[in-house]
JSON list of C-alpha atoms in Angstrom, two decimals:
[
{"chain": "A", "resi": 21, "resn": "MET", "atom": "CA", "xyz": [-23.96, -24.89, -6.09]},
{"chain": "A", "resi": 22, "resn": "ALA", "atom": "CA", "xyz": [-27.01, -23.17, -6.46]},
{"chain": "A", "resi": 23, "resn": "HIS", "atom": "CA", "xyz": [-28.32, -21.49, -8.93]},
{"chain": "A", "resi": 24, "resn": "LEU", "atom": "CA", "xyz": [-29.48, -17.47, -7.76]},
{"chain": "A", "resi": 25, "resn": "THR", "atom": "CA", "xyz": [-32.91, -16.19, -7.91]},
{"chain": "A", "resi": 26, "resn": "ARG", "atom": "CA", "xyz": [-34.57, -13.50, -9.67]},
{"chain": "A", "resi": 27, "resn": "GLU", "atom": "CA", "xyz": [-34.57, -11.25, -6.06]},
{"chain": "A", "resi": 28, "resn": "GLU", "atom": "CA", "xyz": [-31.30, -12.43, -4.89]},
{"chain": "A", "resi": 29, "resn": "VAL", "atom": "CA", "xyz": [-29.02, -11.76, -8.00]},
{"chain": "A", "resi": 30, "resn": "LEU", "atom": "CA", "xyz": [-31.56, -7.98, -8.23]},
{"chain": "A", "resi": 31, "resn": "LYS", "atom": "CA", "xyz": [-30.97, -7.71, -4.04]},
{"chain": "A", "resi": 32, "resn": "SER", "atom": "CA", "xyz": [-26.81, -8.26, -5.08]},
{"chain": "A", "resi": 33, "resn": "GLY", "atom": "CA", "xyz": [-26.46, -4.77, -7.27]},
{"chain": "A", "resi": 34, "resn": "GLU", "atom": "CA", "xyz": [-27.82, -2.73, -3.99]},
{"chain": "A", "resi": 35, "resn": "VAL", "atom": "CA", "xyz": [-25.44, -0.76, -2.61]},
{"chain": "A", "resi": 36, "resn": "ASN", "atom": "CA", "xyz": [-24.87, -1.64, 1.32]},
{"chain": "A", "resi": 37, "resn": "ALA", "atom": "CA", "xyz": [-25.90, 1.79, 3.92]},
{"chain": "A", "resi": 38, "resn": "GLU", "atom": "CA", "xyz": [-23.21, 1.40, 5.88]},
{"chain": "A", "resi": 39, "resn": "TYR", "atom": "CA", "xyz": [-20.99, 1.22, 2.28]},
{"chain": "A", "resi": 40, "resn": "ARG", "atom": "CA", "xyz": [-23.09, 3.84, 0.78]},
{"chain": "A", "resi": 41, "resn": "LYS", "atom": "CA", "xyz": [-22.78, 6.43, 4.14]},
{"chain": "A", "resi": 42, "resn": "ALA", "atom": "CA", "xyz": [-18.65, 5.81, 4.67]},
{"chain": "A", "resi": 43, "resn": "PHE", "atom": "CA", "xyz": [-18.47, 7.11, 0.04]},
{"chain": "A", "resi": 44, "resn": "GLU", "atom": "CA", "xyz": [-20.75, 10.04, 1.34]},
{"chain": "A", "resi": 45, "resn": "ALA", "atom": "CA", "xyz": [-18.31, 11.07, 3.23]},
{"chain": "A", "resi": 46, "resn": "ARG", "atom": "CA", "xyz": [-16.14, 11.67, 1.02]},
{"chain": "A", "resi": 47, "resn": "PRO", "atom": "CA", "xyz": [-12.46, 11.75, 3.49]},
{"chain": "A", "resi": 48, "resn": "VAL", "atom": "CA", "xyz": [-10.59, 12.09, 0.66]},
{"chain": "A", "resi": 49, "resn": "ASP", "atom": "CA", "xyz": [-11.84, 14.76, -2.25]},
{"chain": "A", "resi": 50, "resn": "ILE", "atom": "CA", "xyz": [-11.27, 12.99, -5.55]},
{"chain": "A", "resi": 51, "resn": "GLY", "atom": "CA", "xyz": [-12.97, 16.33, -7.30]},
{"chain": "A", "resi": 52, "resn": "GLY", "atom": "CA", "xyz": [-10.37, 18.96, -9.35]},
{"chain": "A", "resi": 53, "resn": "ALA", "atom": "CA", "xyz": [-7.97, 18.82, -12.05]},
{"chain": "A", "resi": 54, "resn": "ASP", "atom": "CA", "xyz": [-4.31, 19.02, -9.97]},
{"chain": "A", "resi": 55, "resn": "PHE", "atom": "CA", "xyz": [-2.95, 15.56, -9.70]},
{"chain": "A", "resi": 56, "resn": "PHE", "atom": "CA", "xyz": [-0.69, 16.71, -7.85]},
{"chain": "A", "resi": 57, "resn": "LYS", "atom": "CA", "xyz": [-2.93, 17.86, -4.54]},
{"chain": "A", "resi": 58, "resn": "LEU", "atom": "CA", "xyz": [-5.24, 14.32, -4.74]},
{"chain": "A", "resi": 59, "resn": "ARG", "atom": "CA", "xyz": [-2.53, 12.37, -4.62]},
{"chain": "A", "resi": 60, "resn": "ALA", "atom": "CA", "xyz": [-1.07, 14.38, -1.62]},
{"chain": "A", "resi": 61, "resn": "ALA", "atom": "CA", "xyz": [-4.97, 14.61, -0.02]},
{"chain": "A", "resi": 62, "resn": "ARG", "atom": "CA", "xyz": [-4.92, 10.23, -0.25]},
{"chain": "A", "resi": 63, "resn": "ALA", "atom": "CA", "xyz": [-1.82, 10.37, 1.26]},
{"chain": "A", "resi": 64, "resn": "ALA", "atom": "CA", "xyz": [-2.82, 12.60, 4.11]},
{"chain": "A", "resi": 65, "resn": "HIS", "atom": "CA", "xyz": [-5.91, 10.53, 4.58]},
{"chain": "A", "resi": 66, "resn": "LEU", "atom": "CA", "xyz": [-3.58, 7.21, 4.61]},
{"chain": "A", "resi": 67, "resn": "GLU", "atom": "CA", "xyz": [-1.06, 8.52, 7.38]},
{"chain": "A", "resi": 68, "resn": "LYS", "atom": "CA", "xyz": [-4.14, 9.54, 9.61]},
{"chain": "A", "resi": 69, "resn": "LEU", "atom": "CA", "xyz": [-5.31, 5.85, 10.02]},
{"chain": "A", "resi": 70, "resn": "ARG", "atom": "CA", "xyz": [-1.80, 4.73, 10.06]},
{"chain": "A", "resi": 71, "resn": "HIS", "atom": "CA", "xyz": [-1.56, 4.36, 13.93]},
{"chain": "A", "resi": 72, "resn": "LEU", "atom": "CA", "xyz": [-4.58, 0.97, 13.22]},
{"chain": "A", "resi": 73, "resn": "TYR", "atom": "CA", "xyz": [-1.31, -1.01, 11.56]},
{"chain": "A", "resi": 74, "resn": "PRO", "atom": "CA", "xyz": [-0.69, -3.94, 13.56]},
{"chain": "A", "resi": 75, "resn": "ILE", "atom": "CA", "xyz": [2.85, -2.43, 12.78]},
{"chain": "A", "resi": 76, "resn": "PRO", "atom": "CA", "xyz": [2.21, 1.29, 12.79]},
{"chain": "A", "resi": 77, "resn": "GLY", "atom": "CA", "xyz": [6.17, 1.88, 12.37]},
{"chain": "A", "resi": 78, "resn": "PRO", "atom": "CA", "xyz": [9.51, 0.71, 12.19]},
{"chain": "A", "resi": 79, "resn": "ILE", "atom": "CA", "xyz": [10.61, -2.35, 14.27]},
{"chain": "A", "resi": 80, "resn": "PRO", "atom": "CA", "xyz": [14.44, -2.09, 14.95]},
{"chain": "A", "resi": 81, "resn": "ASP", "atom": "CA", "xyz": [14.54, -5.44, 16.42]},
{"chain": "A", "resi": 82, "resn": "SER", "atom": "CA", "xyz": [12.70, -7.26, 13.77]},
{"chain": "A", "resi": 83, "resn": "VAL", "atom": "CA", "xyz": [13.79, -5.59, 10.58]},
{"chain": "A", "resi": 84, "resn": "ILE", "atom": "CA", "xyz": [16.70, -3.11, 9.11]},
{"chain": "A", "resi": 85, "resn": "GLU", "atom": "CA", "xyz": [14.71, -1.07, 7.09]},
{"chain": "A", "resi": 86, "resn": "THR", "atom": "CA", "xyz": [17.90, 1.37, 4.38]},
{"chain": "A", "resi": 87, "resn": "MET", "atom": "CA", "xyz": [16.08, 3.88, 1.88]},
{"chain": "A", "resi": 88, "resn": "HIS", "atom": "CA", "xyz": [17.80, 4.14, -1.28]},
{"chain": "A", "resi": 89, "resn": "HIS", "atom": "CA", "xyz": [17.84, 6.79, -4.54]},
{"chain": "A", "resi": 90, "resn": "VAL", "atom": "CA", "xyz": [18.36, 4.91, -7.52]},
{"chain": "A", "resi": 91, "resn": "PRO", "atom": "CA", "xyz": [19.31, 7.27, -10.65]},
{"chain": "A", "resi": 92, "resn": "THR", "atom": "CA", "xyz": [17.26, 6.99, -13.99]},
{"chain": "A", "resi": 93, "resn": "ARG", "atom": "CA", "xyz": [18.70, 8.20, -17.54]},
{"chain": "A", "resi": 94, "resn": "ASP", "atom": "CA", "xyz": [16.49, 11.66, -17.20]},
{"chain": "A", "resi": 95, "resn": "GLY", "atom": "CA", "xyz": [18.73, 12.43, -14.07]},
{"chain": "A", "resi": 96, "resn": "SER", "atom": "CA", "xyz": [15.81, 12.19, -11.79]},
{"chain": "A", "resi": 97, "resn": "SER", "atom": "CA", "xyz": [16.25, 9.10, -8.99]},
{"chain": "A", "resi": 98, "resn": "ILE", "atom": "CA", "xyz": [13.35, 6.44, -7.70]},
{"chain": "A", "resi": 99, "resn": "ARG", "atom": "CA", "xyz": [13.63, 6.18, -4.07]},
{"chain": "A", "resi": 100, "resn": "VAL", "atom": "CA", "xyz": [13.42, 2.57, -3.13]},
{"chain": "A", "resi": 101, "resn": "ARG", "atom": "CA", "xyz": [13.27, 0.94, 0.51]},
{"chain": "A", "resi": 102, "resn": "VAL", "atom": "CA", "xyz": [14.75, -2.05, 1.55]},
{"chain": "A", "resi": 103, "resn": "TYR", "atom": "CA", "xyz": [13.78, -4.06, 4.36]},
{"chain": "A", "resi": 104, "resn": "GLN", "atom": "CA", "xyz": [16.38, -6.85, 5.76]},
{"chain": "A", "resi": 105, "resn": "PRO", "atom": "CA", "xyz": [15.62, -9.79, 9.10]},
{"chain": "A", "resi": 106, "resn": "VAL", "atom": "CA", "xyz": [18.05, -8.63, 11.73]},
{"chain": "A", "resi": 107, "resn": "ARG", "atom": "CA", "xyz": [18.36, -12.83, 11.50]},
{"chain": "A", "resi": 108, "resn": "SER", "atom": "CA", "xyz": [20.54, -14.56, 9.58]},
{"chain": "A", "resi": 109, "resn": "PRO", "atom": "CA", "xyz": [19.03, -15.18, 6.39]},
{"chain": "A", "resi": 110, "resn": "PRO", "atom": "CA", "xyz": [18.00, -19.28, 6.01]},
{"chain": "A", "resi": 111, "resn": "VAL", "atom": "CA", "xyz": [20.29, -21.94, 4.97]},
{"chain": "A", "resi": 112, "resn": "GLY", "atom": "CA", "xyz": [20.17, -20.90, 1.28]},
{"chain": "A", "resi": 113, "resn": "GLY", "atom": "CA", "xyz": [20.10, -16.87, 1.68]},
{"chain": "A", "resi": 114, "resn": "SER", "atom": "CA", "xyz": [16.41, -14.95, 2.63]},
{"chain": "A", "resi": 115, "resn": "PRO", "atom": "CA", "xyz": [13.90, -14.89, -0.49]},
{"chain": "A", "resi": 116, "resn": "LEU", "atom": "CA", "xyz": [13.65, -11.19, -1.90]},
{"chain": "A", "resi": 117, "resn": "ILE", "atom": "CA", "xyz": [10.57, -9.92, -2.84]},
{"chain": "A", "resi": 118, "resn": "MET", "atom": "CA", "xyz": [9.89, -6.99, -4.56]},
{"chain": "A", "resi": 119, "resn": "MET", "atom": "CA", "xyz": [6.71, -4.79, -4.13]},
{"chain": "A", "resi": 120, "resn": "TYR", "atom": "CA", "xyz": [5.26, -2.09, -6.39]},
{"chain": "A", "resi": 121, "resn": "HIS", "atom": "CA", "xyz": [2.38, -0.53, -4.79]},
{"chain": "A", "resi": 122, "resn": "GLU", "atom": "CA", "xyz": [-1.06, -0.28, -5.90]},
{"chain": "A", "resi": 123, "resn": "GLY", "atom": "CA", "xyz": [-1.84, 3.22, -7.57]},
{"chain": "A", "resi": 124, "resn": "GLY", "atom": "CA", "xyz": [-1.86, 2.53, -11.13]},
{"chain": "A", "resi": 125, "resn": "TRP", "atom": "CA", "xyz": [2.02, 3.95, -11.46]},
{"chain": "A", "resi": 126, "resn": "SER", "atom": "CA", "xyz": [0.39, 7.29, -9.96]},
{"chain": "A", "resi": 127, "resn": "MET", "atom": "CA", "xyz": [-1.21, 6.88, -6.89]},
{"chain": "A", "resi": 128, "resn": "GLY", "atom": "CA", "xyz": [0.24, 6.43, -3.57]},
{"chain": "A", "resi": 129, "resn": "ASP", "atom": "CA", "xyz": [4.06, 5.78, -2.19]},
{"chain": "A", "resi": 130, "resn": "LEU", "atom": "CA", "xyz": [6.15, 3.97, -0.52]},
{"chain": "A", "resi": 131, "resn": "THR", "atom": "CA", "xyz": [4.29, 3.55, 3.03]},
{"chain": "A", "resi": 132, "resn": "ASP", "atom": "CA", "xyz": [1.02, 1.85, 1.14]},
{"chain": "A", "resi": 133, "resn": "GLU", "atom": "CA", "xyz": [3.40, -1.39, 1.30]},
{"chain": "A", "resi": 134, "resn": "ASP", "atom": "CA", "xyz": [5.68, -0.85, 4.47]},
{"chain": "A", "resi": 135, "resn": "LEU", "atom": "CA", "xyz": [3.33, -3.18, 6.81]},
{"chain": "A", "resi": 136, "resn": "ASN", "atom": "CA", "xyz": [3.88, -6.40, 4.60]},
{"chain": "A", "resi": 137, "resn": "CYS", "atom": "CA", "xyz": [7.24, -5.72, 3.98]},
{"chain": "A", "resi": 138, "resn": "ARG", "atom": "CA", "xyz": [7.62, -5.68, 7.27]},
{"chain": "A", "resi": 139, "resn": "MET", "atom": "CA", "xyz": [6.31, -8.58, 8.03]},
{"chain": "A", "resi": 140, "resn": "PHE", "atom": "CA", "xyz": [7.71, -10.29, 4.83]},
{"chain": "A", "resi": 141, "resn": "ALA", "atom": "CA", "xyz": [10.62, -9.76, 6.23]},
{"chain": "A", "resi": 142, "resn": "ARG", "atom": "CA", "xyz": [10.13, -10.36, 10.07]},
{"chain": "A", "resi": 143, "resn": "ASP", "atom": "CA", "xyz": [8.41, -13.58, 9.10]},
{"chain": "A", "resi": 144, "resn": "LEU", "atom": "CA", "xyz": [9.18, -15.22, 6.07]},
{"chain": "A", "resi": 145, "resn": "GLY", "atom": "CA", "xyz": [13.17, -14.00, 6.72]},
{"chain": "A", "resi": 146, "resn": "ALA", "atom": "CA", "xyz": [12.67, -12.15, 3.28]},
{"chain": "A", "resi": 147, "resn": "VAL", "atom": "CA", "xyz": [14.45, -9.66, 2.19]},
{"chain": "A", "resi": 148, "resn": "CYS", "atom": "CA", "xyz": [12.19, -6.86, 0.80]},
{"chain": "A", "resi": 149, "resn": "VAL", "atom": "CA", "xyz": [12.59, -4.28, -1.48]},
{"chain": "A", "resi": 150, "resn": "ASN", "atom": "CA", "xyz": [9.64, -1.68, -2.28]},
{"chain": "A", "resi": 151, "resn": "VAL", "atom": "CA", "xyz": [9.79, 0.31, -4.69]},
{"chain": "A", "resi": 152, "resn": "GLU", "atom": "CA", "xyz": [8.06, 4.03, -5.54]},
{"chain": "A", "resi": 153, "resn": "TYR", "atom": "CA", "xyz": [6.40, 5.92, -8.48]},
{"chain": "A", "resi": 154, "resn": "ARG", "atom": "CA", "xyz": [8.39, 8.46, -10.60]}
]
């Protein structure tokens, strides 16, 4: 691998004009102190983009989705969505995949990993468990 020149290293620190324009447009307001308002704004923004996903919604002919509420010690519950392939499991059973969406244990929701879980269940014959944060 060739070493970079000084000019190439300096150029790598420049922000792409298209990225800068998108960042400055700020589709989600990240200011303010209300964490729950910020989380809701992020979810609303992502909801507007879901129609762009290759699989924007449930695919009942290929994957069965069920919602569960797992009780916790403090009396609350954690939402869990399970995705199971419609077709018969492979010999030896289906693989199990546990999904924990990105978001630093505070942002995001179950819909962040819907697409991946649907594809894993459909294409791999896996049972996929998608876990929500408290």
